[in-house]
Short mmCIF file of C-alpha atoms in Angstrom, two decimals:
data_model
loop_
_atom_site.label_atom_id
_atom_site.label_comp_id
_atom_site.label_asym_id
_atom_site.label_seq_id
_atom_site.Cartn_x
_atom_site.Cartn_y
_atom_site.Cartn_z
CA MET A 1 30.83 -78.51 -124.82
CA ASN A 2 30.61 -82.41 -125.07
CA ILE A 3 28.95 -83.71 -121.96
CA PHE A 4 29.42 -87.31 -123.31
CA ARG A 5 33.26 -87.15 -123.52
CA LYS A 6 34.98 -90.29 -122.34
CA LYS A 7 38.02 -91.04 -120.15
CA THR A 8 40.78 -93.03 -121.60
CA LEU A 9 41.98 -96.05 -119.54
CA GLU A 10 45.49 -94.67 -119.71
CA SER A 11 44.54 -91.51 -118.10
CA MET A 12 42.34 -93.28 -115.47
CA LEU A 13 45.05 -95.66 -114.52
CA ASP A 14 47.72 -92.60 -114.39
CA SER A 15 45.45 -90.79 -111.99
CA ALA A 16 45.33 -94.04 -109.94
CA LYS A 17 49.31 -94.18 -109.90
CA LYS A 18 49.32 -90.80 -108.51
CA SER A 19 47.09 -91.41 -105.51
CA HIS A 20 49.77 -93.36 -103.49
CA LEU A 21 46.97 -95.36 -101.74
CA LYS A 22 48.53 -98.41 -100.00
CA LYS A 23 47.96 -101.48 -101.91
CA ASN A 24 47.62 -103.97 -98.88
CA LEU A 25 44.11 -105.59 -99.06
CA LYS A 26 43.85 -109.27 -99.78
CA ALA A 27 41.22 -111.38 -101.03
CA ARG A 28 39.99 -112.20 -97.47
CA ASP A 29 39.94 -108.61 -96.41
CA ILE A 30 37.98 -107.75 -99.55
CA ALA A 31 35.36 -110.52 -98.87
CA ALA A 32 35.20 -109.49 -95.31
CA LEU A 33 34.55 -105.91 -96.31
CA GLY A 34 31.60 -107.04 -98.53
CA ILE A 35 30.26 -109.41 -96.01
CA GLY A 36 30.57 -106.73 -93.40
CA ALA A 37 28.62 -104.31 -95.61
CA VAL A 38 25.77 -106.89 -96.64
CA VAL A 39 25.15 -108.92 -93.53
CA GLY A 40 23.65 -106.15 -91.07
CA VAL A 41 20.29 -104.71 -90.99
CA GLY A 42 19.05 -106.95 -93.63
CA ILE A 43 19.49 -110.17 -92.00
CA PHE A 44 18.53 -109.13 -88.48
CA VAL A 45 15.47 -106.76 -89.37
CA ALA A 46 14.49 -106.89 -92.97
CA THR A 47 13.86 -110.64 -92.95
CA GLY A 48 10.80 -109.78 -90.71
CA THR A 49 9.62 -107.03 -92.90
CA GLY A 50 9.84 -109.16 -95.89
CA ALA A 51 8.02 -112.11 -94.41
CA HIS A 52 5.03 -109.79 -93.54
CA MET A 53 4.87 -109.10 -97.36
CA ALA A 54 5.64 -112.59 -98.76
CA GLY A 55 4.93 -115.01 -95.91
CA PRO A 56 7.19 -117.90 -95.86
CA GLY A 57 7.76 -117.15 -99.46
CA ILE A 58 10.28 -114.59 -98.35
CA ILE A 59 12.66 -117.56 -98.71
CA VAL A 60 11.99 -117.47 -102.45
CA SER A 61 12.41 -113.76 -102.42
CA PHE A 62 15.97 -113.83 -100.86
CA VAL A 63 16.78 -116.80 -103.50
CA LEU A 64 15.79 -114.23 -106.29
CA ALA A 65 17.53 -111.28 -104.77
CA GLY A 66 20.61 -113.41 -104.42
CA ILE A 67 20.44 -114.33 -108.01
CA VAL A 68 20.25 -110.82 -109.19
CA ALA A 69 23.07 -109.74 -106.95
CA CYS A 70 25.33 -112.73 -108.40
CA LEU A 71 24.53 -111.79 -111.82
CA CYS A 72 25.53 -108.34 -111.06
CA GLY A 73 28.70 -109.53 -109.17
CA LEU A 74 30.01 -111.44 -112.26
CA CYS A 75 29.66 -107.93 -114.22
CA TYR A 76 31.44 -106.21 -111.52
CA SER A 77 34.15 -108.72 -111.53
CA GLU A 78 34.85 -108.32 -115.07
CA LEU A 79 35.01 -104.44 -115.06
CA ALA A 80 37.11 -104.41 -111.77
CA THR A 81 39.78 -106.53 -113.17
CA MET A 82 39.67 -104.32 -116.39
CA PHE A 83 40.01 -101.19 -114.55
CA PRO A 84 41.64 -101.69 -111.23
CA VAL A 85 40.76 -98.11 -109.85
CA SER A 86 38.76 -96.78 -107.15
CA GLY A 87 35.35 -95.22 -107.92
CA SER A 88 33.41 -98.46 -108.79
CA THR A 89 30.46 -97.95 -111.15
CA TYR A 90 31.30 -94.28 -111.63
CA SER A 91 34.64 -94.99 -113.20
CA TYR A 92 33.28 -97.75 -115.32
CA ALA A 93 30.41 -95.43 -116.59
CA TYR A 94 33.03 -92.74 -117.49
CA ILE A 95 34.88 -95.21 -119.86
CA ALA A 96 31.85 -96.69 -121.30
CA PHE A 97 29.29 -93.93 -121.61
CA GLY A 98 30.88 -90.62 -121.04
CA GLU A 99 31.04 -87.83 -118.33
CA PHE A 100 27.62 -87.03 -117.82
CA ILE A 101 26.30 -90.51 -117.27
CA ALA A 102 29.24 -91.09 -114.97
CA MET A 103 28.38 -87.96 -112.92
CA ILE A 104 24.64 -89.35 -112.79
CA VAL A 105 25.99 -92.63 -111.75
CA GLY A 106 28.41 -91.14 -109.07
CA TRP A 107 25.51 -89.20 -107.66
CA CYS A 108 23.36 -92.56 -107.37
CA LEU A 109 26.30 -94.05 -105.48
CA THR A 110 26.17 -91.23 -103.23
CA ALA A 111 22.43 -91.95 -102.50
CA GLU A 112 23.43 -95.41 -101.81
CA TYR A 113 26.46 -95.20 -99.71
CA LEU A 114 26.18 -91.96 -97.65
CA VAL A 115 22.27 -92.33 -97.18
CA ALA A 116 22.80 -96.08 -96.22
CA CYS A 117 25.35 -95.11 -93.60
CA SER A 118 22.95 -92.73 -92.10
CA ALA A 119 19.93 -95.24 -92.18
CA VAL A 120 22.22 -98.02 -90.45
CA ALA A 121 23.38 -95.55 -87.87
CA SER A 122 19.93 -94.75 -86.94
CA GLY A 123 18.88 -98.40 -86.99
CA TRP A 124 21.95 -99.19 -84.77
CA SER A 125 20.90 -96.44 -82.28
CA GLY A 126 17.43 -97.71 -82.02
CA THR A 127 18.64 -101.29 -81.30
CA LEU A 128 21.21 -100.14 -78.68
CA VAL A 129 18.77 -98.22 -76.95
CA GLY A 130 16.22 -101.25 -76.99
CA ILE A 131 18.97 -103.67 -75.49
CA LEU A 132 19.94 -100.98 -72.78
CA GLN A 133 16.23 -100.52 -71.81
CA ASN A 134 15.89 -104.53 -71.38
CA VAL A 135 18.71 -104.35 -68.83
CA GLY A 136 17.37 -101.38 -67.10
CA ILE A 137 19.35 -98.53 -68.35
CA ASN A 138 17.19 -95.60 -70.00
CA ILE A 139 18.64 -92.98 -71.87
CA PRO A 140 16.84 -89.67 -72.08
CA HIS A 141 14.43 -89.80 -75.38
CA ALA A 142 15.64 -86.28 -76.03
CA ILE A 143 19.07 -87.41 -77.00
CA THR A 144 18.06 -90.75 -78.86
CA ALA A 145 15.43 -89.59 -81.30
CA SER A 146 15.14 -87.32 -84.16
CA PRO A 147 13.25 -83.79 -83.81
CA SER A 148 10.26 -85.39 -85.73
CA LYS A 149 10.20 -88.21 -83.19
CA GLY A 150 9.83 -85.88 -80.34
CA GLY A 151 13.63 -85.66 -79.53
CA ILE A 152 16.42 -83.02 -80.07
CA LEU A 153 19.15 -85.33 -81.62
CA ASP A 154 19.86 -89.09 -82.16
CA LEU A 155 23.10 -88.76 -80.29
CA PRO A 156 24.16 -92.50 -80.43
CA ALA A 157 23.81 -92.39 -84.15
CA VAL A 158 25.95 -89.25 -84.55
CA LEU A 159 28.62 -90.70 -82.15
CA ILE A 160 29.08 -94.06 -83.84
CA THR A 161 29.26 -92.48 -87.22
CA LEU A 162 31.95 -89.97 -86.28
CA SER A 163 34.02 -92.75 -84.40
CA LEU A 164 34.06 -95.03 -87.43
CA THR A 165 34.93 -91.90 -89.60
CA TYR A 166 37.82 -91.35 -87.42
CA MET A 167 39.03 -94.93 -87.78
CA LEU A 168 38.72 -94.69 -91.62
CA TYR A 169 40.62 -91.37 -91.35
CA ARG A 170 43.50 -93.25 -89.70
CA GLY A 171 43.76 -95.75 -92.42
CA VAL A 172 42.05 -98.56 -94.43
CA LYS A 173 44.13 -101.57 -93.35
CA GLU A 174 43.37 -100.64 -89.50
CA SER A 175 39.86 -100.35 -90.41
CA SER A 176 39.97 -103.78 -92.12
CA ARG A 177 41.42 -105.42 -89.09
CA VAL A 178 38.46 -104.34 -86.93
CA ASN A 179 36.10 -105.13 -89.64
CA ASN A 180 37.35 -108.66 -90.02
CA THR A 181 37.04 -109.15 -86.24
CA ILE A 182 33.36 -107.80 -86.31
CA VAL A 183 32.58 -109.97 -89.38
CA CYS A 184 33.78 -113.25 -87.48
CA VAL A 185 31.74 -112.42 -84.37
CA LYS A 186 28.57 -111.58 -86.69
CA LEU A 187 28.95 -114.73 -88.60
CA PHE A 188 29.28 -116.72 -85.30
CA VAL A 189 26.03 -115.28 -83.74
CA ILE A 190 24.03 -116.09 -87.08
CA VAL A 191 25.38 -119.65 -87.07
CA LEU A 192 24.41 -119.68 -83.38
CA PHE A 193 20.71 -118.72 -84.27
CA LEU A 194 20.65 -121.16 -86.91
CA PHE A 195 21.67 -123.84 -84.66
CA LEU A 196 19.37 -122.89 -81.82
CA GLY A 197 16.41 -122.26 -84.02
CA VAL A 198 16.33 -125.20 -86.29
CA SER A 199 15.17 -127.62 -83.51
CA HIS A 200 12.18 -125.15 -82.93
CA ILE A 201 10.88 -125.26 -86.52
CA ASN A 202 7.26 -126.04 -86.91
CA PHE A 203 6.64 -127.00 -90.43
CA VAL A 204 2.86 -125.88 -89.87
CA ASN A 205 4.16 -122.29 -90.05
CA TYR A 206 5.24 -122.75 -93.69
CA LYS A 207 1.49 -123.08 -94.81
CA PRO A 208 0.46 -121.36 -96.80
CA PHE A 209 3.96 -120.73 -98.22
CA ALA A 210 3.08 -117.89 -100.58
CA PRO A 211 -0.16 -116.50 -98.93
CA PHE A 212 0.07 -113.51 -101.33
CA GLY A 213 1.32 -115.27 -104.21
CA PHE A 214 3.93 -114.30 -106.66
CA LYS A 215 2.97 -110.66 -106.31
CA GLY A 216 3.90 -110.88 -102.61
CA ILE A 217 7.25 -112.88 -103.37
CA PHE A 218 8.26 -110.01 -105.95
CA ALA A 219 7.34 -107.30 -103.58
CA GLY A 220 9.24 -109.15 -100.78
CA THR A 221 12.20 -109.29 -103.10
CA ALA A 222 12.00 -105.62 -103.81
CA SER A 223 11.80 -104.69 -100.12
CA ILE A 224 14.50 -106.83 -99.00
CA PHE A 225 16.89 -106.08 -101.94
CA PHE A 226 18.40 -103.28 -100.05
CA SER A 227 19.81 -106.05 -97.87
CA TYR A 228 22.39 -106.75 -100.56
CA ILE A 229 23.25 -102.88 -100.86
CA GLY A 230 27.19 -102.68 -100.03
CA PHE A 231 28.62 -105.52 -101.98
CA ASP A 232 29.40 -103.28 -104.89
CA ALA A 233 31.60 -101.40 -102.37
CA ILE A 234 34.12 -104.20 -103.01
CA SER A 235 35.00 -102.76 -106.47
CA THR A 236 36.14 -99.64 -104.86
CA THR A 237 38.94 -101.55 -103.23
CA ALA A 238 40.58 -102.39 -106.79
CA GLU A 239 43.15 -99.46 -106.40
CA GLU A 240 44.16 -100.81 -102.63
CA ALA A 241 44.29 -104.46 -103.46
CA GLU A 242 47.64 -106.28 -103.60
CA ASN A 243 46.48 -108.31 -106.83
CA PRO A 244 43.30 -106.74 -108.23
CA ASN A 245 42.89 -109.16 -110.97
CA ARG A 246 42.73 -111.96 -108.47
CA ASP A 247 41.76 -110.81 -105.21
CA VAL A 248 38.74 -108.44 -106.18
CA PRO A 249 36.86 -111.26 -108.25
CA ARG A 250 37.68 -113.86 -105.33
CA GLY A 251 36.45 -111.48 -102.85
CA LEU A 252 33.37 -110.35 -104.52
CA LEU A 253 32.12 -114.01 -105.26
CA ILE A 254 32.96 -115.40 -101.97
CA CYS A 255 31.01 -112.44 -100.34
CA LEU A 256 27.88 -112.92 -102.50
CA ALA A 257 28.05 -116.82 -101.97
CA VAL A 258 28.34 -116.45 -98.30
CA VAL A 259 25.51 -113.82 -97.73
CA THR A 260 23.16 -115.39 -99.93
CA VAL A 261 23.43 -118.95 -98.15
CA LEU A 262 23.28 -116.86 -94.79
CA TYR A 263 20.15 -115.02 -95.83
CA ILE A 264 18.13 -117.97 -97.25
CA SER A 265 18.97 -119.94 -94.15
CA VAL A 266 17.91 -117.26 -91.79
CA ALA A 267 14.52 -116.87 -93.53
CA PHE A 268 14.01 -120.45 -93.65
CA VAL A 269 14.52 -120.94 -89.83
CA LEU A 270 12.91 -117.61 -88.76
CA THR A 271 9.75 -118.34 -90.79
CA GLY A 272 9.73 -121.91 -89.43
CA MET A 273 9.85 -120.80 -85.95
CA VAL A 274 7.48 -118.11 -85.89
CA PRO A 275 4.12 -117.63 -88.02
CA TYR A 276 4.94 -114.98 -90.32
CA LYS A 277 2.21 -112.61 -89.10
CA GLU A 278 3.86 -112.74 -85.66
CA ILE A 279 7.43 -111.96 -86.64
CA LEU A 280 8.49 -108.70 -84.84
CA LEU A 281 9.39 -106.13 -87.59
CA GLN A 282 12.07 -104.18 -85.62
CA ASN A 283 13.70 -107.17 -83.75
CA ALA A 284 12.89 -110.22 -85.99
CA VAL A 285 15.80 -112.67 -85.23
CA PRO A 286 16.66 -112.02 -81.72
CA GLY A 287 12.57 -111.84 -81.02
CA ALA A 288 12.24 -115.42 -82.50
CA LEU A 289 14.66 -116.76 -80.03
CA ALA A 290 13.16 -114.89 -77.08
CA ARG A 291 9.59 -116.27 -78.24
CA VAL A 292 10.70 -119.73 -77.71
CA GLY A 293 12.38 -119.18 -74.45
CA ILE A 294 16.26 -118.80 -75.38
CA THR A 295 16.69 -115.49 -73.72
CA TRP A 296 20.40 -115.54 -73.48
CA GLY A 297 20.63 -116.45 -77.21
CA SER A 298 18.26 -113.58 -78.01
CA ALA A 299 20.60 -111.22 -76.10
CA LEU A 300 23.72 -112.75 -77.72
CA VAL A 301 22.35 -112.23 -81.16
CA GLY A 302 21.07 -108.77 -80.41
CA VAL A 303 24.63 -107.93 -79.56
CA GLY A 304 25.79 -109.44 -82.78
CA ALA A 305 23.17 -107.30 -84.66
CA ILE A 306 24.86 -104.22 -83.13
CA LEU A 307 28.22 -105.28 -84.39
CA GLY A 308 27.01 -106.36 -87.64
CA MET A 309 25.54 -102.72 -88.31
CA ILE A 310 29.10 -101.28 -87.34
CA SER A 311 30.73 -103.31 -90.07
CA THR A 312 28.04 -102.20 -92.58
CA MET A 313 28.83 -98.69 -91.63
CA ILE A 314 32.56 -99.15 -92.28
CA ALA A 315 32.03 -100.53 -95.56
CA VAL A 316 29.58 -97.90 -96.89
CA LEU A 317 31.58 -94.89 -95.53
CA TYR A 318 34.74 -96.37 -97.36
CA GLY A 319 32.89 -96.81 -100.48
CA GLN A 320 31.55 -93.31 -100.44
CA THR A 321 35.02 -91.53 -99.77
CA ARG A 322 36.57 -93.51 -102.63
CA VAL A 323 33.74 -92.45 -104.91
CA PHE A 324 34.22 -88.73 -103.71
CA MET A 325 38.00 -89.18 -104.32
CA VAL A 326 37.82 -90.27 -107.79
CA MET A 327 35.03 -87.66 -108.92
CA SER A 328 37.32 -85.03 -107.29
CA ARG A 329 40.38 -86.17 -109.28
CA ASP A 330 38.12 -85.94 -112.46
CA GLY A 331 37.32 -82.48 -111.46
CA LEU A 332 33.50 -83.04 -111.11
CA ILE A 333 33.51 -82.05 -107.53
CA PRO A 334 36.20 -79.89 -105.75
CA LYS A 335 39.81 -80.87 -105.70
CA ALA A 336 39.87 -81.02 -101.90
CA PHE A 337 38.08 -84.26 -101.79
CA SER A 338 40.95 -86.21 -103.62
CA LYS A 339 43.51 -84.86 -101.07
CA ILE A 340 45.60 -87.80 -99.54
CA HIS A 341 46.86 -87.44 -95.86
CA GLU A 342 50.60 -87.56 -95.79
CA LYS A 343 50.86 -89.73 -92.83
CA HIS A 344 47.89 -91.98 -93.10
CA ASP A 345 47.60 -92.34 -96.84
CA THR A 346 43.86 -91.72 -96.81
CA PRO A 347 41.57 -89.23 -98.41
CA TYR A 348 41.04 -87.41 -95.37
CA ILE A 349 39.01 -84.54 -96.41
CA ALA A 350 36.58 -86.70 -98.21
CA THR A 351 36.42 -89.03 -95.19
CA ALA A 352 35.79 -86.23 -92.84
CA ILE A 353 32.99 -84.53 -94.91
CA THR A 354 31.41 -87.78 -95.63
CA GLY A 355 31.22 -88.84 -91.96
CA ILE A 356 29.99 -85.51 -90.69
CA VAL A 357 27.13 -85.29 -93.37
CA ALA A 358 26.18 -88.90 -92.67
CA ALA A 359 26.22 -88.21 -88.90
CA LEU A 360 23.90 -84.94 -89.38
CA ILE A 361 21.50 -86.91 -91.41
CA ALA A 362 21.38 -89.74 -89.00
CA GLY A 363 20.93 -87.46 -86.15
CA VAL A 364 18.19 -85.24 -87.39
CA LEU A 365 15.95 -87.45 -89.93
CA PRO A 366 14.06 -90.42 -88.81
CA LEU A 367 14.86 -93.80 -90.13
CA ASP A 368 11.68 -94.25 -92.30
CA ILE A 369 12.54 -91.01 -94.18
CA ILE A 370 16.36 -91.92 -94.66
CA VAL A 371 15.63 -95.40 -96.27
CA GLU A 372 12.95 -94.28 -98.74
CA PHE A 373 15.16 -94.27 -101.67
CA LEU A 374 18.09 -96.47 -100.68
CA SER A 375 17.33 -99.41 -103.32
CA THR A 376 16.77 -97.08 -106.07
CA GLY A 377 20.27 -95.86 -106.61
CA THR A 378 21.84 -99.26 -106.14
CA LEU A 379 19.58 -100.74 -108.90
CA VAL A 380 20.29 -98.11 -111.22
CA SER A 381 24.09 -98.56 -110.70
CA PHE A 382 23.72 -102.25 -111.19
CA ILE A 383 21.88 -101.46 -114.55
CA VAL A 384 24.82 -99.37 -115.66
CA VAL A 385 27.42 -101.79 -114.76
CA SER A 386 25.60 -104.60 -116.78
CA LEU A 387 25.10 -102.41 -119.88
CA ALA A 388 28.71 -101.33 -119.58
CA VAL A 389 29.88 -104.95 -119.83
CA ILE A 390 27.86 -105.37 -123.10
CA VAL A 391 29.05 -101.96 -124.51
CA LEU A 392 32.74 -102.47 -123.82
CA ARG A 393 32.82 -105.96 -125.37
CA LYS A 394 31.72 -103.96 -128.41
CA THR A 395 34.12 -101.04 -128.21
CA MET A 396 36.99 -102.68 -126.45
CA PRO A 397 36.87 -106.25 -128.03
CA ASN A 398 40.67 -106.88 -128.00
CA PHE A 399 41.22 -105.82 -124.27
CA LYS A 400 42.71 -108.73 -122.27
CA ARG A 401 40.19 -109.60 -119.46
CA LYS A 402 41.47 -111.33 -116.43
CA PHE A 403 37.93 -112.24 -115.72
CA SER A 404 35.11 -112.57 -118.15
CA CYS A 405 31.52 -112.51 -117.44
CA PRO A 406 30.05 -115.75 -118.89
CA GLY A 407 26.93 -115.36 -121.30
CA VAL A 408 27.59 -111.96 -122.62
CA PRO A 409 25.38 -110.26 -123.85
CA VAL A 410 22.49 -112.49 -122.61
CA LEU A 411 23.37 -112.63 -118.94
CA PRO A 412 24.04 -108.82 -118.37
CA ALA A 413 20.73 -108.33 -120.50
CA ILE A 414 18.92 -110.65 -117.91
CA THR A 415 20.50 -108.71 -115.19
CA VAL A 416 19.10 -105.35 -116.42
CA VAL A 417 15.61 -106.74 -116.86
CA CYS A 418 15.68 -108.19 -113.27
CA CYS A 419 16.81 -104.78 -111.82
CA LEU A 420 13.91 -102.87 -113.96
CA VAL A 421 11.39 -105.32 -112.54
CA LEU A 422 12.54 -104.49 -109.05
CA LEU A 423 12.43 -100.87 -109.80
CA SER A 424 8.90 -101.05 -110.86
CA LYS A 425 7.82 -102.55 -107.54
CA LEU A 426 9.18 -99.62 -105.60
CA LYS A 427 6.84 -96.83 -104.09
CA LEU A 428 6.04 -93.70 -105.91
CA VAL A 429 7.30 -91.61 -102.94
CA THR A 430 10.66 -93.53 -103.30
CA TRP A 431 10.99 -92.43 -106.89
CA ILE A 432 10.12 -88.63 -106.21
CA GLY A 433 12.66 -88.54 -103.59
CA PHE A 434 15.28 -90.09 -105.97
CA LEU A 435 14.55 -87.76 -108.69
CA ILE A 436 14.81 -84.81 -106.46
CA TRP A 437 18.33 -86.22 -105.40
CA LEU A 438 19.20 -86.77 -108.91
CA SER A 439 18.31 -83.24 -110.03
CA MET A 440 20.77 -81.75 -107.42
CA GLY A 441 23.54 -84.03 -108.83
CA ILE A 442 22.72 -82.62 -112.46
CA ILE A 443 22.63 -79.02 -111.17
CA LEU A 444 26.09 -79.57 -109.56
CA TYR A 445 27.47 -80.87 -112.81
CA PHE A 446 26.22 -77.99 -115.03
CA THR A 447 27.34 -75.47 -112.38
CA TYR A 448 30.68 -76.88 -111.39
CA GLY A 449 31.56 -80.24 -112.94
CA VAL A 450 31.43 -79.50 -116.59
CA LYS A 451 33.67 -76.38 -116.08
CA HIS A 452 36.29 -77.95 -113.92
CA SER A 453 36.50 -81.31 -115.37
CA THR A 454 40.03 -82.56 -116.27
CA LEU A 455 38.69 -83.66 -119.85
CA ASN A 456 37.60 -79.85 -120.15
CA ASP A 457 41.13 -78.73 -119.34
CA LEU A 458 42.48 -81.24 -121.94
CA GLU A 459 40.15 -80.09 -124.70
CA LYS A 460 41.02 -76.28 -123.86
CA ASN A 461 44.64 -77.24 -124.20
CA LYS A 462 44.28 -79.01 -127.54
CA ASP A 463 42.26 -76.04 -128.81
CA SER A 464 45.05 -73.72 -127.84
CA GLU A 465 47.69 -75.86 -129.41
CA GLY A 466 45.49 -75.73 -132.53
CA ILE A 467 45.48 -72.07 -132.56
CA LEU A 468 49.13 -71.80 -132.17
#
């Protein structure tokens, strides 16, 4: 039994051709999916959390996080055009490093997408309840909080997750139309915040710029890096893009350019408007406008935050179902996850199970527990992608690359180092939670995946032919 057996490009592309997924996503749809995933909780909430750790230096933190994300984006672009299939990092790891590493990476992506959806749903519920309370509508605490917070079930979080799951079940093109509309509204309210807030900047608030030194800036970078979670979901669209060699790199790089500029701009205006110690942790951006008396702007941005979280959930739910679908096609998880609906052309069982599990997590667990190990799985995936670019340049040197990551192997190596630095800044409890989750994935592989793998079946057939 060879747990490091690798999948060939031919077999992977053959599986993709048999999936019958519709190829109707353009670069703008892919970019909007990424922007929808990235511009959500991070820009409206995490900016305030990071500012308490880094002061106005959170601006630099976002610059550093953006640089790391862009470096990873270049690596993703090369691999996505080489292997235009669903599955993202999981698929790339299967070719570059073999089955066992691919299983680990796929499980890491599950920690990213599935748990991220639950976390955002929980945050969406809290924001919605807060806005309703401000206008005099009070929903019973029992149905808006998890059991550990004194409630019975976070019903709004459950309902929004199940609603978006049904939308994805109906079809990715329909979902992308809704997502594109939401992204436009979200970008409008962010630009509105910048326009309204820039005239209220007090440059005294930028002093001291880095009250906690570089240690605080790096800690801020690690804490807000989850804000970039989701842009890698773009690479899962390759199998449904009209022209993956063109549309995926364009969509990915447009997404990262837009969100990096937005994050830095919002951090600059926010810390200029409000002394960093006084920024509201749970309501940073709308709270800043309310502080200077622009209540209508605060309310409008609050609505934009709710819409922004919806588009984030769409993107991460989409990414998770596609990862499950590909892992199922490879036999590492049950085959039911890769069944495609005859009418809607979507992996309907994977979509339904993903949505139900995410809804349950969001409904019964508090937000602080859900988000403990979000960034870990993402950073591990980024490391694998960067290493895969280096390895495949050696093992597949003659492969025609439609998009080539510049500066190989130096640039991917720098990306790996940056990710390792950020991983070292995470809390011990985060690592404990991640290792427990990883252990579950390893157990699943050795009890199910290793026996049902399609590569295992191929090896058995070859052995039988040899005997004959």
